[in-house]
Amino acid sequence: MPIISCPHCGASRDMQQERLPDRTANARCPQCFKGFQFIPPEIKTSQPQQTDDTATVACPHCGLLRQLPGTRKPAPQATLSCRRCQQNFRLQDARKSSANPPENPKLMSIGSLLTSSWEQLCSRGWSLLLIYLLATLLIFAPLLLASMTLPGMVMGNQLLAWGSLLLGGTYGLFGLAWMTASLFQQLTNPQLGIPASLLQGWRTCGHFAWLLMLLSLTIGGGTLLLIIPGIVFSVWFSFSHYILAEDGIGGLAALQKSQLLVRGHWWPVCARILLLLLVAVAVTTLAGRLPLIGATINFVLTLLLVPFSLLYFQRLYENLKSCQPAASRQKPARHWLYLSLPTLGWLLIPGLLFFANSQNLPENLTLVDDSPSLFSDLPGGTLFVQENLLEEQEVAPQPSLPAALSATDYDRLLSSQQLVAPADKALSLGPATLQIGHFWAGPNNPQVWLTLKLAQLPNLDFSPRRAARILIDRVDDHSGRDLYQRDHSFESAPFTWVDILSGRNAAGDYAGIRNIQLQPGTQTEQLSSISGRLELQLPIGIESKTLSPADIGKVIQVASTNLTLEEVSGNRISLRVEGEATNLLDVRAFGQQAEPLREAGTSWQQNNGQTSLQQIFNGEVKSITVLVATETLTRSYPFDLSL
């Protein structure tokens, strides 16, 4: 088939004979988008033959061939400019290099490589930098806008959230591929303008996206195999982008040709890449240490390093081609060899995790059909039995039944419980003790801990966060000055309650900590006394209600308290309570097999007479049980604790 060549950039294409016009026509190159006149071979042969010779000149830098008609043949001392690499050379040097190629060509020295790259940056770097900045703006500005607006719109809808994440990732991948393709089209075809480079990059972004995925797979998988294979792959495939832009071949073929090009020069190429990395780190680090203008200079240098690095690699790529002209004729390796080793790397991590988990399984964990009631039956008639590791299992305790007690019963129990306070900075309040704990010094936010210890009383397990609260009146210093910062946000009503399960000891006594906020600048030696009162909220009559995702949005009344289940999503639930939430004792969650789940976090919000509760558990929630007190008994214990 006839070969049509562009006289501007040297690009060529095979054309079928029947598609060629039979008369002179205007054509446009798909690479550089410049027009030229196409003359059919029949018309060329009918024209008078030229008497002067046509000389073929090869660029000594990149090897691009160029034909010079005899009528335009310059003097041997004339200086020509290569249309591809934009390097200048003398005509006589090009003839000498093409007539007498070196027997053992070597790579350029590192100094010559840096100097040549700097010259290229001064002449071509601005167009590359402009393409880089323009493409970055077009790609990442929509992603940034989406990251700021979409989370609030897709919150609570996992399908929409995952779809948005997948769409954003795909857009980012193809945007990055478009920017990469545009940059390398400009590098390999300097005659292209910026719009033409962006357009040509858009046409080839699919091929570059595939190449980027292949590079991530091979270099990432090789890095997982103890790092060294990843370094080898990264040097091998350093020039695959240039090959893809210049030759228009597939991604695997570009990787293969890049590896063949580096073959025999791996250590010199690796040294030159390492030197570029060291120079970039040194320049940016030193620039960042400059006073006042260091950050600005560092930013500018970081931007300039992008085109400089691309031109540096291009000079190295062209140098490798001139040193190894027969690389493309070497015996090609099979494509699957480039993917087999990285695939083993990606499979290594899951394999190691599986092996580690299999080694950590307890040997005495068995499944039986009959067993003593160590745990309650699970659906399906199976019991989990483990004798030696019960304390290590993250299994929530089974719900107990509430005790039916009256106010008289509670008063009798409270009067019979007398806890002895420790001798140091402590006070006994009958069924409870208070003790000064740690003091946290700080210029703006000093705090002191007040430790509460509570006797074993019935039904406290049903309201561990609504059973006891400590209200502070004063924190006096030795001169009687009040150091209590009562207007602090952490001194609002929700923070006065004490979680009595958080510090429960082995004897079964309940314990928790009340964090007291002090005036800024307070020191521990200033504290003299803390006064206030301890309030116990004891439930009289407890009603329960089981809710499932089918009840979301319904207003349900439990013990004269209106509840609305707003959300059940994975391990998270959201519940709204009308009015005060004092009577809401506890919310317990259950999984797929009706197993109780352990609570992992809780937050409360009060707004417009409503209380919103958000809870997180250690597994996927399939149902919840809400416990509400029909009535509560309040008992107060004033205290004045001296330090």
Short mmCIF file of C-alpha atoms in Angstrom, two decimals, residues 6-9 27-36 190-193:
data_model
loop_
_atom_site.label_atom_id
_atom_site.label_comp_id
_atom_site.label_asym_id
_atom_site.label_seq_id
_atom_site.Cartn_x
_atom_site.Cartn_y
_atom_site.Cartn_z
CA CYS A 6 3.59 14.59 6.34
CA PRO A 7 6.32 17.03 5.24
CA HIS A 8 6.00 18.97 8.52
CA CYS A 9 6.27 16.37 11.33
CA ALA A 27 -4.52 17.02 2.94
CA ARG A 28 -4.24 17.56 6.71
CA CYS A 29 -1.92 15.63 9.00
CA PRO A 30 -3.76 13.94 11.94
CA GLN A 31 -0.67 14.39 14.12
CA CYS A 32 0.32 18.04 13.71
CA PHE A 33 -2.95 19.19 12.05
CA LYS A 34 -1.01 21.12 9.41
CA GLY A 35 -2.06 21.09 5.77
CA PHE A 36 0.02 20.03 2.79
CA PRO A 190 6.51 19.94 19.00
CA GLN A 191 4.81 21.39 15.89
CA LEU A 192 1.44 20.88 17.57
CA GLY A 193 -0.08 23.92 19.16
#
